[in-house]
Structure formats: structure tokens, C-alpha cells
XYZ file of C-alpha atoms in Angstrom:
567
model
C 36.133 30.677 86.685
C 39.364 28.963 85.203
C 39.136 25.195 86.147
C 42.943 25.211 86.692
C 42.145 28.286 89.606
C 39.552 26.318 90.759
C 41.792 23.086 90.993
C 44.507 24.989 92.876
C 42.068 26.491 95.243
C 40.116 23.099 96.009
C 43.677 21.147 96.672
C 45.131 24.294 99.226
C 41.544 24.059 101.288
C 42.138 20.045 101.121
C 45.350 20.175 101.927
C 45.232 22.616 104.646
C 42.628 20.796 106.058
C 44.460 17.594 105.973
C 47.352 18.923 107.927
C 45.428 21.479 110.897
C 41.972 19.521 111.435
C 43.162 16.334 110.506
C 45.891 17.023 113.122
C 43.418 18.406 115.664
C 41.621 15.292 115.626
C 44.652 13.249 116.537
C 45.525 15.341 119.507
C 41.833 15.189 120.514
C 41.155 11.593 120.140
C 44.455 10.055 121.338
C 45.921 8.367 118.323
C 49.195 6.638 119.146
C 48.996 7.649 121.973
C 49.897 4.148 123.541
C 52.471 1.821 121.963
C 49.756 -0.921 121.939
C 49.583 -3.031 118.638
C 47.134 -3.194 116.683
C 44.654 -5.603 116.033
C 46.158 -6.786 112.829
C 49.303 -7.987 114.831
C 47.387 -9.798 117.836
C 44.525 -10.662 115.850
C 47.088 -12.229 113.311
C 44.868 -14.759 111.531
C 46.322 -15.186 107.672
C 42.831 -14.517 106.289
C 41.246 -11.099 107.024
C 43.717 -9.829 109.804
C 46.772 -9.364 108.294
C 49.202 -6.640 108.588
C 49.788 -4.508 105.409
C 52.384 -1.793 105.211
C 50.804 1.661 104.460
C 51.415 1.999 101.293
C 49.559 -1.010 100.278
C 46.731 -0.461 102.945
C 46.226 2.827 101.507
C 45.669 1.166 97.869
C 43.661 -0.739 99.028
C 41.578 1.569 101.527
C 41.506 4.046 98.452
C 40.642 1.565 95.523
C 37.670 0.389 97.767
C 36.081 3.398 98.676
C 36.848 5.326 95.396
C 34.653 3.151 92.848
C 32.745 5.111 91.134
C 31.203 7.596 93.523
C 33.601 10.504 93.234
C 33.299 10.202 89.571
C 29.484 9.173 88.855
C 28.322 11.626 92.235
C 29.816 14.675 90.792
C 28.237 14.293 87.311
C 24.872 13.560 88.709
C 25.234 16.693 90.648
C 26.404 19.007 87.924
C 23.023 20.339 87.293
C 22.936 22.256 90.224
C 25.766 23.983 88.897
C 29.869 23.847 89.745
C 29.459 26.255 92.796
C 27.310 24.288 95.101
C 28.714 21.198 94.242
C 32.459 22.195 95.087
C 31.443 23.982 98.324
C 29.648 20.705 99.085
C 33.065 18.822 98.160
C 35.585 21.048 100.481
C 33.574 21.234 103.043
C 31.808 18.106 103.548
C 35.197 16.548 103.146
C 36.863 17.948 105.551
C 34.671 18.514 108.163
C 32.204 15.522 107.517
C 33.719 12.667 105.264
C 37.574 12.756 106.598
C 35.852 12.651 110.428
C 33.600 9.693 109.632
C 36.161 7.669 108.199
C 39.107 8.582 110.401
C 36.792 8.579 113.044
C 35.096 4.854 112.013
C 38.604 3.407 111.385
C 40.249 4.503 115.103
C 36.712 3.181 116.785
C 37.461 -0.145 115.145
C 40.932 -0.005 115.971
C 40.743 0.120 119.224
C 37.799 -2.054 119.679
C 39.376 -5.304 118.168
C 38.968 -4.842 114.260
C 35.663 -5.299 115.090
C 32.799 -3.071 112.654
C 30.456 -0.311 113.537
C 27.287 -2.576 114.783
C 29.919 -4.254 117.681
C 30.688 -0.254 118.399
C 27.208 0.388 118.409
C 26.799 -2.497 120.903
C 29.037 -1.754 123.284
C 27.501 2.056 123.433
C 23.794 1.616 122.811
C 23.009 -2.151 123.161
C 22.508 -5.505 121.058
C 19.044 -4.494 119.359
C 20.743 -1.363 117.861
C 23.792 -3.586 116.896
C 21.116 -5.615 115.304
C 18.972 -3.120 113.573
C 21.853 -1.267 112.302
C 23.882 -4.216 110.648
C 20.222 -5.573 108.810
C 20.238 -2.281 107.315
C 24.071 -2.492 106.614
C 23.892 -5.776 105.283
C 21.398 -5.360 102.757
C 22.717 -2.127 101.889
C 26.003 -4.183 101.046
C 24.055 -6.663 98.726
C 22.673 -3.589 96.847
C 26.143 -2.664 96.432
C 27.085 -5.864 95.132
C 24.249 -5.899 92.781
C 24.543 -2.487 91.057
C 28.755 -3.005 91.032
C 28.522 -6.753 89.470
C 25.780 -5.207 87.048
C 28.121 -2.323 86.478
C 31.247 -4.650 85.998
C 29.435 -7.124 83.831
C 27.945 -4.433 81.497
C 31.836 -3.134 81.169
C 33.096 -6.595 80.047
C 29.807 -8.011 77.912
C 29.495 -8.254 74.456
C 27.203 -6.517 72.176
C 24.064 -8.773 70.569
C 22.831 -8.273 67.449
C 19.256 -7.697 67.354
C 18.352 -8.723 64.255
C 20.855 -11.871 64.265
C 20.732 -12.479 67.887
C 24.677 -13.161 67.784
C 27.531 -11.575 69.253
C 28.945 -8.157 66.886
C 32.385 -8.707 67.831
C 33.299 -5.107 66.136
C 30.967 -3.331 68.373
C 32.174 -5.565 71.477
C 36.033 -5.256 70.656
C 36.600 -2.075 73.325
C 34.258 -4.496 76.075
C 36.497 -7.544 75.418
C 40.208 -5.611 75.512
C 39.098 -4.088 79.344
C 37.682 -7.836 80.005
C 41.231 -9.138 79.048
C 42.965 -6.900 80.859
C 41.430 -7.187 83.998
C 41.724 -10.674 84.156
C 45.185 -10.525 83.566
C 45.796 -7.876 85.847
C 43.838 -10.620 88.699
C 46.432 -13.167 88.016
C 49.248 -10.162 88.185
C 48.191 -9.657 91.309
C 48.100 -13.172 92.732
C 52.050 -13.948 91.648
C 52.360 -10.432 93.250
C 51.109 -11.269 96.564
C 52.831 -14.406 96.406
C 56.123 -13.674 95.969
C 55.652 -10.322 98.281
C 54.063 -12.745 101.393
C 55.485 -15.877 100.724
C 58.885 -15.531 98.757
C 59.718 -12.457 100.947
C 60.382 -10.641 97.445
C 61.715 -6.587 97.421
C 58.536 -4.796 97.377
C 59.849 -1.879 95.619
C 61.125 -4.710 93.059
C 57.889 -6.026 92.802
C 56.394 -2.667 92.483
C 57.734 -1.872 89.839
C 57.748 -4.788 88.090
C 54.027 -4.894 89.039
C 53.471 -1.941 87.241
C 55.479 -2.645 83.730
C 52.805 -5.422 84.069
C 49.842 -4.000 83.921
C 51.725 -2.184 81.209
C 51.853 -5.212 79.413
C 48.547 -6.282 80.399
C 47.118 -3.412 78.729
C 49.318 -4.277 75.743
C 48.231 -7.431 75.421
C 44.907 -6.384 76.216
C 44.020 -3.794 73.471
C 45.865 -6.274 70.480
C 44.364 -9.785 72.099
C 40.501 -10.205 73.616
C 39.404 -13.328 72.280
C 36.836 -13.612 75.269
C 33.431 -12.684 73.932
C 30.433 -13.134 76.520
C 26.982 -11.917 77.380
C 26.468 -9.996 80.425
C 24.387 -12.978 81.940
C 27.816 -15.158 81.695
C 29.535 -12.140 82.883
C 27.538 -11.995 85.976
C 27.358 -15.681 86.799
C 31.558 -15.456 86.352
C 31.789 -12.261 88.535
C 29.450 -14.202 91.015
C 32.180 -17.256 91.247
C 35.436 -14.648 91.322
C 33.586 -12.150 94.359
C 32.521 -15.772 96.394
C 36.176 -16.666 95.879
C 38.002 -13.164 96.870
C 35.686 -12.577 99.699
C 37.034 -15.539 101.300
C 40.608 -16.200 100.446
C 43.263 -14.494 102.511
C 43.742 -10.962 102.183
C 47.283 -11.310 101.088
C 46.905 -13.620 98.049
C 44.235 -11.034 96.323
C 42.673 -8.454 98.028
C 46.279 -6.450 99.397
C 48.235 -6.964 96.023
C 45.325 -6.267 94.067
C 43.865 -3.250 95.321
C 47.700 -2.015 95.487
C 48.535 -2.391 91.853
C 45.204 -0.897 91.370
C 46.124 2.093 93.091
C 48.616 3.009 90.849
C 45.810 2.818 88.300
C 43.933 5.786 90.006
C 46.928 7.813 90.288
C 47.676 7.491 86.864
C 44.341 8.524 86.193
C 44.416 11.385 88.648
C 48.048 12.744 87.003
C 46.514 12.391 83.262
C 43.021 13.966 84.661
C 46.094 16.749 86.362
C 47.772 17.223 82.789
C 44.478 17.974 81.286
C 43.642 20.236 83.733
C 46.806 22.203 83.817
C 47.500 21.700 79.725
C 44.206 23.135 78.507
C 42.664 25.151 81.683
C 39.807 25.588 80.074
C 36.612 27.563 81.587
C 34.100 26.463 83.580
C 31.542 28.779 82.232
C 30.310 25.636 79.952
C 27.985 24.414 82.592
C 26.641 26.715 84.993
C 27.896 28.353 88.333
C 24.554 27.974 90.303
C 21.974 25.390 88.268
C 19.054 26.968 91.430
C 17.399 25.348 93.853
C 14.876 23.612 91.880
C 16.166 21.805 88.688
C 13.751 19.638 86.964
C 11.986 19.224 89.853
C 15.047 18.270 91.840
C 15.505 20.437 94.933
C 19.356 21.162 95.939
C 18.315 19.992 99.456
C 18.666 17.206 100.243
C 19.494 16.076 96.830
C 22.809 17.317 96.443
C 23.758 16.036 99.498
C 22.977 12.192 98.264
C 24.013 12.661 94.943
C 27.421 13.679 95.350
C 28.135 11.127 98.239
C 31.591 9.940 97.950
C 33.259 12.985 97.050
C 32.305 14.608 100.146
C 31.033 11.604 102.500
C 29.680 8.457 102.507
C 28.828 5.708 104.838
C 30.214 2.907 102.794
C 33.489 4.106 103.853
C 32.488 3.614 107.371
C 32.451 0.194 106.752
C 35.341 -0.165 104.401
C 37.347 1.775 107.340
C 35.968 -0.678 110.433
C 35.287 -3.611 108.084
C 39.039 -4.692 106.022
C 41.127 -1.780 106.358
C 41.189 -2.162 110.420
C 42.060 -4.935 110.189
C 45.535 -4.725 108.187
C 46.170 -1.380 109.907
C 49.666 -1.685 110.730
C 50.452 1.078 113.246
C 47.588 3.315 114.695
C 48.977 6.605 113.764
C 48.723 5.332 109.890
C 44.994 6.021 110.446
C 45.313 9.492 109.714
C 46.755 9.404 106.006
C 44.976 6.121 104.962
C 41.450 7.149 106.635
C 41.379 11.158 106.543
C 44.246 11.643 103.390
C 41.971 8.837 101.414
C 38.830 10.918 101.937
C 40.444 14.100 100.410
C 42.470 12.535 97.775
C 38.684 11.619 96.282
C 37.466 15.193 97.000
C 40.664 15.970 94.665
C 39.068 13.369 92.151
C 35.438 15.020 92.791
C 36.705 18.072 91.454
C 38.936 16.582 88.812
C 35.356 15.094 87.899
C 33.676 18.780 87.797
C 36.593 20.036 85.171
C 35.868 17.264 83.137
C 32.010 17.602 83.178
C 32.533 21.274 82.199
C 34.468 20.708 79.410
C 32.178 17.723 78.149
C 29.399 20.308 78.251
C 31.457 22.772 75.869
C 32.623 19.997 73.254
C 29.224 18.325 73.404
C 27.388 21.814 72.601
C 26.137 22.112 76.405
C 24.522 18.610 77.001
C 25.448 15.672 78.347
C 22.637 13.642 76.737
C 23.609 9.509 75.900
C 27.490 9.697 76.886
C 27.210 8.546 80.658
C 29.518 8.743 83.470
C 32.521 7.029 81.922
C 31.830 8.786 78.439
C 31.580 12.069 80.225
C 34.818 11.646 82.159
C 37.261 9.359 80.187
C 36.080 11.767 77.326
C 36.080 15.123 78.955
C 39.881 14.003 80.843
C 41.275 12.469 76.922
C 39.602 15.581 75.141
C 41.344 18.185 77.733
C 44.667 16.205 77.374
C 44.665 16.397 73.322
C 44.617 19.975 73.175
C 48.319 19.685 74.762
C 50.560 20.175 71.589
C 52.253 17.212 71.058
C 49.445 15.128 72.746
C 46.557 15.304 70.313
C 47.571 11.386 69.211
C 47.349 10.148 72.753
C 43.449 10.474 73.119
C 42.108 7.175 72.488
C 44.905 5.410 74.638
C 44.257 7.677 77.456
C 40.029 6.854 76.734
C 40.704 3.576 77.312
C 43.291 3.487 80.277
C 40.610 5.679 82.301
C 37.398 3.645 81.328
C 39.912 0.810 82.529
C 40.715 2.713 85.776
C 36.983 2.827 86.414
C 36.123 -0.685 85.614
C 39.153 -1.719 87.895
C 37.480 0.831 90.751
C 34.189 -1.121 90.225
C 35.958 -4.332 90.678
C 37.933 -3.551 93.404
C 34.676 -2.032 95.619
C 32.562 -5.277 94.538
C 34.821 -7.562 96.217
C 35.210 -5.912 98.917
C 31.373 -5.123 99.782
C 31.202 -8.760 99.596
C 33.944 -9.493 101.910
C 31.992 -6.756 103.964
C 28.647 -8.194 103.567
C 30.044 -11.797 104.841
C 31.519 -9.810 108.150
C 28.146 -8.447 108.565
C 26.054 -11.399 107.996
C 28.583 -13.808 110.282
C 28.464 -10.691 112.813
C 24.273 -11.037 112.861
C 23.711 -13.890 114.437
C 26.779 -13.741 117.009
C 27.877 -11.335 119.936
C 31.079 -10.759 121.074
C 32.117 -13.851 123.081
C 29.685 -15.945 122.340
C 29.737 -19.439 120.759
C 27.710 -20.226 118.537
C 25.534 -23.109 118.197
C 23.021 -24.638 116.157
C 21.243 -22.372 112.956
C 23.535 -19.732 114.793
C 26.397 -21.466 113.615
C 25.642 -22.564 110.326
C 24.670 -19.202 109.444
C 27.841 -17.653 110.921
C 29.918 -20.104 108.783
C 32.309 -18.171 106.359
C 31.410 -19.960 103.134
C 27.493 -19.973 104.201
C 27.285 -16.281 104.654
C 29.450 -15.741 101.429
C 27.348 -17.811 99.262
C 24.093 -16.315 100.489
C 25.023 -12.765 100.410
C 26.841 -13.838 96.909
C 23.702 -15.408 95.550
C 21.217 -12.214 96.612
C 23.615 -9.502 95.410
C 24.186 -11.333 91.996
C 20.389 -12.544 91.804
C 19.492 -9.162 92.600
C 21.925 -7.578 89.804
C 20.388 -10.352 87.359
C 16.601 -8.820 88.118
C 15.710 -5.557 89.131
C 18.287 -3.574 91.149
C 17.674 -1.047 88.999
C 13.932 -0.577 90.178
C 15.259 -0.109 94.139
C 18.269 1.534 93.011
C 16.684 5.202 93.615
C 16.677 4.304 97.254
C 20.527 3.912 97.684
C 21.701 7.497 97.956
C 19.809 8.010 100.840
C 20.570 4.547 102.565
C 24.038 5.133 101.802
C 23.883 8.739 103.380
C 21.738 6.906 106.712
C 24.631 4.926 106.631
C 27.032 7.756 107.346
C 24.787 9.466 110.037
C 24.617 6.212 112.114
C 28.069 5.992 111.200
C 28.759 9.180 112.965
C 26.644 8.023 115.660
C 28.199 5.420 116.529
C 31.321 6.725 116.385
C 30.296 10.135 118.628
C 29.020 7.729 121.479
C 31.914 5.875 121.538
C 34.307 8.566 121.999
C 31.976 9.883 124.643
C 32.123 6.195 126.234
C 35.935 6.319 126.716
C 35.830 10.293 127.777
C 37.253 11.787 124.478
C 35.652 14.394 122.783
C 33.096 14.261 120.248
C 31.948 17.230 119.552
C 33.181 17.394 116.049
C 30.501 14.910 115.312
C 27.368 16.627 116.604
C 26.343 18.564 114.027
C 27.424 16.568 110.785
C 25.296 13.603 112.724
C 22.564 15.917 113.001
C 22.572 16.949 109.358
C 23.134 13.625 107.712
C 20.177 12.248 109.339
C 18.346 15.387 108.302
C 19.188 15.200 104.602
C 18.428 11.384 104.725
C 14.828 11.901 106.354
C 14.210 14.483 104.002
C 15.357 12.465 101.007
C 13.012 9.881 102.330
C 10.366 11.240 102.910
C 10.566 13.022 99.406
C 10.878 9.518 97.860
C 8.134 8.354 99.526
C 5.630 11.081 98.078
C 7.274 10.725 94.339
C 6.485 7.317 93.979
C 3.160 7.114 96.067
C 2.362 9.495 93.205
C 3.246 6.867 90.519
C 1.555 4.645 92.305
C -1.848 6.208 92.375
C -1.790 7.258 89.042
C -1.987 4.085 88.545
C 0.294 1.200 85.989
C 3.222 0.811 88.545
C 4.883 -1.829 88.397
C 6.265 -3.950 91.528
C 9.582 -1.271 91.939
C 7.307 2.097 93.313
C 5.672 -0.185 95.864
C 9.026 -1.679 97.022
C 10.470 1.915 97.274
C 7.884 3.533 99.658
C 7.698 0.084 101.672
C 11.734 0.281 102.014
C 11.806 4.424 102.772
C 9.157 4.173 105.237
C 11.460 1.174 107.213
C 14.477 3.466 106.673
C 12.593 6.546 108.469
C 11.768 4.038 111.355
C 14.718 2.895 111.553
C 16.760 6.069 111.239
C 14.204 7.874 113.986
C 14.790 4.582 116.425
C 18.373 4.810 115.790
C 19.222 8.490 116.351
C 16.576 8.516 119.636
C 18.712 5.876 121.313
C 22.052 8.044 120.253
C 20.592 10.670 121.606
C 19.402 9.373 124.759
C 22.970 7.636 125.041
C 24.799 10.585 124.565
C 22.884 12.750 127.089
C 23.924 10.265 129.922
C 27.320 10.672 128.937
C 26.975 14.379 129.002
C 24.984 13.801 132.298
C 27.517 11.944 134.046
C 30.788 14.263 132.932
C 28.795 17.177 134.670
């Protein structure tokens, strides 16, 4: 197979899809169907309801739940070959992804701006809202602590062993994308400031947004004069995520994840040129890898792995969490929440091209390069084959590692902004007032600095050892998700059907993934030497089956009463 034919095909199926179901769903759900406004005009608060024109709510609904996953899922899934994983792409984002986060975003919508554990309350009661945000919640500060990990290991420096002091040769590329992206911070600040505040074009400011981050990058690759460890890095990213989580969304988080957007379609229309420049094969890596590879079985794993290039529940609460809350007009649901989905299936399979050729320059392994070195060099390599271009493959290296670092970024902040929402939303129901511990720990900057200092502590320590765990709690995330979503619509007498069965599977695969954790590392644990990180993985699967089993019984039961009571 030709990656160009297979690029072509992929973005027809997306695009059809986009325009038939994606349009289906708005007929059968009712969007715009009133002339109501939307929360981000009568919740108007300055801070975290704010309205954003689509165009920027799209950057920054697309920034957010882009990150890494349709880049690092693809490549994890490549070994079960370029067949299974594309199928898995299409189909699951159409038919599963696009649904859960249209589907999450309208919910929210129309229930206030509020997220998926108020949904979950109104349809299935206060101990599911409660059960379902713990799990959210400390999902979120697992996010946080893998992304500031991530993000810090991008901008540190590299120590000399022998010396013990910083090699500022080896740590030149780390410092440049450091530079950069704290330039591009303050770019974004004077941007939202003279946008919100100064009342400043914004196609003026576009543009001259983006000839800054050209001269950003300028600067950037000529002057990095900042030269820290990753423990300084992480104790800095821990000060700048307490700060954005908090400040209003038009000052950073809007402007920001805008500009940033134009990042990831830079990198999608370089990762395009590649594509259509050197079409190379995808015979490189293989068509079907089999069900079993290295003791890796294609169900459920592929269905974790690849995540956000075909669903994932993160965007769930991206969708019900920020972007519903800056959602301008209702029917700008459908291309922000469904058209963001797809455009990262596009990316997904962008990814798959690049792994392919990666495995044919690399002699057919992948072996030490990682997910940025796999796709920043398969994407460059692809692009220098273009006569003419050959020249241009170290700049374009750099300006897609930077596009992934600024991904990184961008989803940080926002999980934390996320994980503040979710810890406030704990300890209070809708229209209560707090009082007492309740309202200490439903104080903004209390729930900020305690979800800070866990995600950050947690980066600093051993994420890595729990880390195994989070494809399948992100996955649980998008069944319950679903869920919530699918008894919701059946609440207010729309139809749900469309959910059924991806509910059903997700919860499947995640059970399955569990339970298969649970016997891997109850194996390293009685063979005996295990440290503390096998222990804390079958402890934390076997809560996630419980809760996943109490969860989807109580969906269940809710949504045969509501089939009960239409008949």
C-alpha cells in the first residue's frame, strides 16, 4: 500500500463521516435547535466562562486534546501492523471518538457548563457523581504528572556524568525549544491582551501572532542561554500550570492554545508535503503484526494504545470541562467537538506514514529514537527527498519536536485547570453552599495548589511505575463518558442509541485490559523482588474493575427505566 493512497482514503472516510453522521447526530439530538445562549454568555464570569469565537475555541479545544496521543498512540500501536491500527482509527473515530466528544460537549452545554460527574448526577445520583469524578480527578493528576515530566525532560539540560555539570553542547537543541516556548507564553499574553482588552483586529493580531512565533523560533534556535535540570524544570512548570489554571481564560489559555494551533497545522501541512512529496510504501512495517506480538494481544491492547487517535475519555472532559464553557453558539459544537476528533484521526494516520518510513530508513526498527525521534524524523526525512527540500530537514526536526512540546504544554495546563473543576466540584452539589472543610477545599487556589503539588510530586517520583495503568483508566474514562452522556439524552427523550454499543465495548476493552494487568504484575509479584509499583498496579486495577462494574450496573439499571417508561 502507497501511504499517499492510504492518506487519501483515510481523509474521504473522515470526511464523509464528518459531514453525514456528524450531521445525523445534530438532527437527532437537537443542536440549535432553540435560540437559547449558551452558558458562556449567561454564565459570563471573566475567568473560566468566557465566550471565544470558533476559531480560537477550536485551537484551543484541538491543542488540548491533541498532546501527544495521536502521535505517541499510533507508534505504540504499530506493531500490530498498519491495517488494524487504521481500521481502528476510521472507525473508532467516527463512530466512537467524534460521538463522545460531540456528545460530552452538547450534555455540558445544555446543562450549565457544568462536567460529566454533574451529568452523571442529575441521571444516576450523587454517589455516582462522586465515584466517577475521584476516578476523574486522579486520573487528571496522572496526566499532569506524566505531561510536566514529559515537558520538563523536553526543556532540561544534559549532566555530565563524570563531571556532574551541565554539557551545554549536548543540551543546546533542549534549551532553543525551552526559549521558544517561553517566548511564545509571553506572545500569547500581549495577544490576549490587546485581542480582549484593546479590542485589537483579530485577523491583525493573527497574523502578527504568527510572524511571532516566527521570530520566536528565530530567536530561539540562535539565543538559549537558559540551562536547567529537569528538577528546576519541574518545580518552574509547577509555578506556570498553578498560575494558568487559575488566571482568566482570556489572558492565557484562549490566545495561547490559538497561536498554538497554528503550530499543529503547520505540522500537519509539512507532515502533508512529506506525504504527498515522497509517497513512499508502507510495506516497511507490516500490514497485520497478528494477534499476539510479544506477548501483547491486539485485544484489548490496541484499543488502549492508540487512544486519542480514535477515542479517548480525556476529551470528555476537555469538551464538558473548558471548551463548554467558551462555546459561543451551540451549533459550533459540531466542528470544534466532532471536526476536532477527526482532524487527530488525520494526524493518527499522518503518524502511521511516518512510522513506516522510520522503519525503512532505520533498517526496520525503531529501537532508541522514541516518539518524537520517530515522527519529527520520519515527517523531516519524507520532506527531504522533495527536490529542492533536502536543506530544510533539520529546521523542519526542530519546528515539529517544538509542535509536540507546545501540544504537551498546552494539555498540562489544561488537565490542571480540569483537575481544579473536579476537585472544587467534589465536595459541592449543584446549589449548595458550602461551608466549613467544604469550603476551604472548594476554594480555587486550594484545589489548584493541591492537585498542583500531587501531579508535580508525583512527576518528581514514580509516575512512571503507575503509568502502565493509564491507557485503560483513560479508556474507563470514555465508557463512563458515554454513559453518562447515553442516560442523559434518554433523560430529556432524545435518542441514544448511537451510544449503546461503543459504551458496551469500551467498558469491555477496559475490563479486559484490567484484568490482564492485574495477572501480569501479580506474576512479578510472586516471583518475587518487586518493588512498591506492581503492588500499586493490581491494588489500583482491581478499584478500577469495581468501580467500572458499579458504574455501568447503575447505567444500566438507569437506562432500562427510561426505556421502561417510553414503552
Amino acid at each position: 500500500m502507497n501511504s499517499l493512497v492510504l492518506l487519501i482514503i483515510g481523509i474521504a472516510v473522515l470526511v464523509c463521516g464528518y459531514i453525514f453522521y456528524g450531521g445525523w447526530l445534530c438532527k437527532q439530538w437537537g443542536v440549535g435547535e432553540t435560540d437559547e445562549e449558551t452558558p458562556a454568555h449567561t454564565m459570563e464570569d471573566g475567568v473560566d466562562y468566557v465566550p471565544a469565537k470558533a476559531p480560537v475555541l477550536m485551537g484551543h479545544h484541538f491543542s488540548s486534546i491533541a498532546g501527544a496521543g495521536p502521535i505517541t498512540g499510533p507508534i505504540n500501536a504499530a506493531a500490530f501492523g498498519w491495517l488494524p491500527v487504521t481500521l481502528w482509527v476510521l472507525i473508532g473515530g467516527i463512530f466512537f471518538g467524534g460521538v463522545h466528544d460531540f456528545g460530552a460537549l452538547f450534555a455540558s452545554v445544555r446543562h450549565k457548563g457544568q462536567s460529566i460527574g454533574e451529568i452523571i448526577a442529575t441521571t444516576m445520583g450523587r454517589r455516582a457523581k462522586r465515584l466517577f469524578l475521584i476516578f476523574a480527578y486522579l486520573t487528571l493528576v496522572l496526566v499532569v504528572a506524566a505531561f510536566a515530566s514529559i515537558v520538563a525532560g523536553t526543556f532540561a539540560a544534559t549532566v555530565d556524568e563524570t563531571t556532574g555539570l551541565i554539557d551545554k553542547a549536548a543540551s543546546a537543541s533542549a534549551a532553543s525549544v525551552a526559549m521558544i516556548s517561553l517566548m511564545f507564553i509571553v506572545v500569547a499574553i500581549l495577544f490576549g491582551f490587546l485581542v480582549y482588552r484593546r479590542g485589537a483586529s483579530m485577523g491583525v493580531c493573527t497574523i502578527v501572532g504568527i510572524l511571532a512565533i516566527c521570530v520566536c523560533m528565530g530567536v530561539g534556535m540562535n539565543f538559549h542561554p537558559i540551562y536547567l535540570t529537569n528538577s528546576t524544570w519541574m518545580i518552574i512548570i509547577g509555578i506556570y500550570i498553578a498560575i494558568a489554571s487559575v488566571a482568566p481564560v482570556w489572558i492565557l489559555l484562549q490566545p495561547r492554545d490559538y497561536l498554538s494551533s497554528f503550530l499543529l497545522y503547520a505540522m500537519l501541512a509539512v507532515a502533508l508535503v512529506g506525504v504527498i512529496g515522497a509517497h513512499p510504501s508502507m510495506d516497511a512495517m507490516p500490514m497485520f503484526g497478528g494477534f499476539n506480538v510479544n506477548g501483547s494481544y491486539l485485544f484489548p491492547v490496541l484499543f488502549t494504545t492508540v487512544a486519542c487517535g480514535a477515542i479517548s475519555g480525556f476529551h470528555s472532559l476537555v469538551s464538558s470541562g473548558t471548551t463548554s464553557k467558551q462555546l459561543d453558539k451551540e451549533t459550533d459544537a459540531k466542528p470544534i467537538a466532532y471536526g476536532g476528533m477527526l482532524l487527530e484521526c488525520v494526524l493518527a494516520i499522518l503518524t502511521l506514514c511516518a512510522v513506516a518510513y522510520s522503519y525503512k530508513v532505520n533498517g526496520g526498527t525503531l529501537d532508541g529514537l522514541g516518539a518524537v525521534g520517530i515522527f519529527a524524523g520520519g515527517i523531516s526525512k519524507m520532506v527531504a527527498t522533495i527536490p529542492g527540500l533536502a536543506g530544510a530537514e533539520g529546521i523542519l526536526y526542530k519546528l515539529l519536536s517544538l509542535a509536540y512540546s507546545a501540544f504537551c504544554l498546552t494539555s498540562l495546563d489544561t488537565a490542571t485547570r480540569l483537575a481544579r473543576f473536579m476537585f472544587q466540584e467534589l465536595w459541592v452539589d449543584e446549589g449548595e453552599e458550602p461551608t466549613g472543610y467544604k469550603k476551604v477545599l472548594s476554594n480555587t487556589y486550594v484545589a489548584t495548589i493541591i492537585s498542583v503539588v500531587l501531579g508535580v510530586g508525583l512527576g518528581m517520583t514514580g509516575y512512571a511505575k503507575i503509568w502502565g495503568l493509564f491507557g485503560a483508566a483513560n479508556q474507563l474514562l470514555a465508557g463512563l463518558g458515554l454513559l453518562a452522556v447515553a442516560t442523559w439524552l434518554g433523560n430529556i427523550g432524545k435518542n441514544n442509541k448511537m451510544f449503546l454499543f461503543p459504551m458496551g465495548f469500551m467498558l469491555v476493552v477496559t475490563i479486559c485490559s484490567l484484568l490482564l494487568t492485574i495477572k501480569t504484575q501479580f506474576g512479578l509479584i510472586t516471583a518475587g523482588g518487586a518493588d512498591w509499583g506492581p503492588y500499586a498496579q493490581v491494588i489500583i486495577a482491581c478499584l478500577l474493575v469495581v468501580l467500572a462494574v458499579i458504574l455501568a450496573i447503575e447505567g444500566i439499571q438507569t437506562l432500562t427505566k427510561q426505556a421502561k417508561a417510553k414503552a
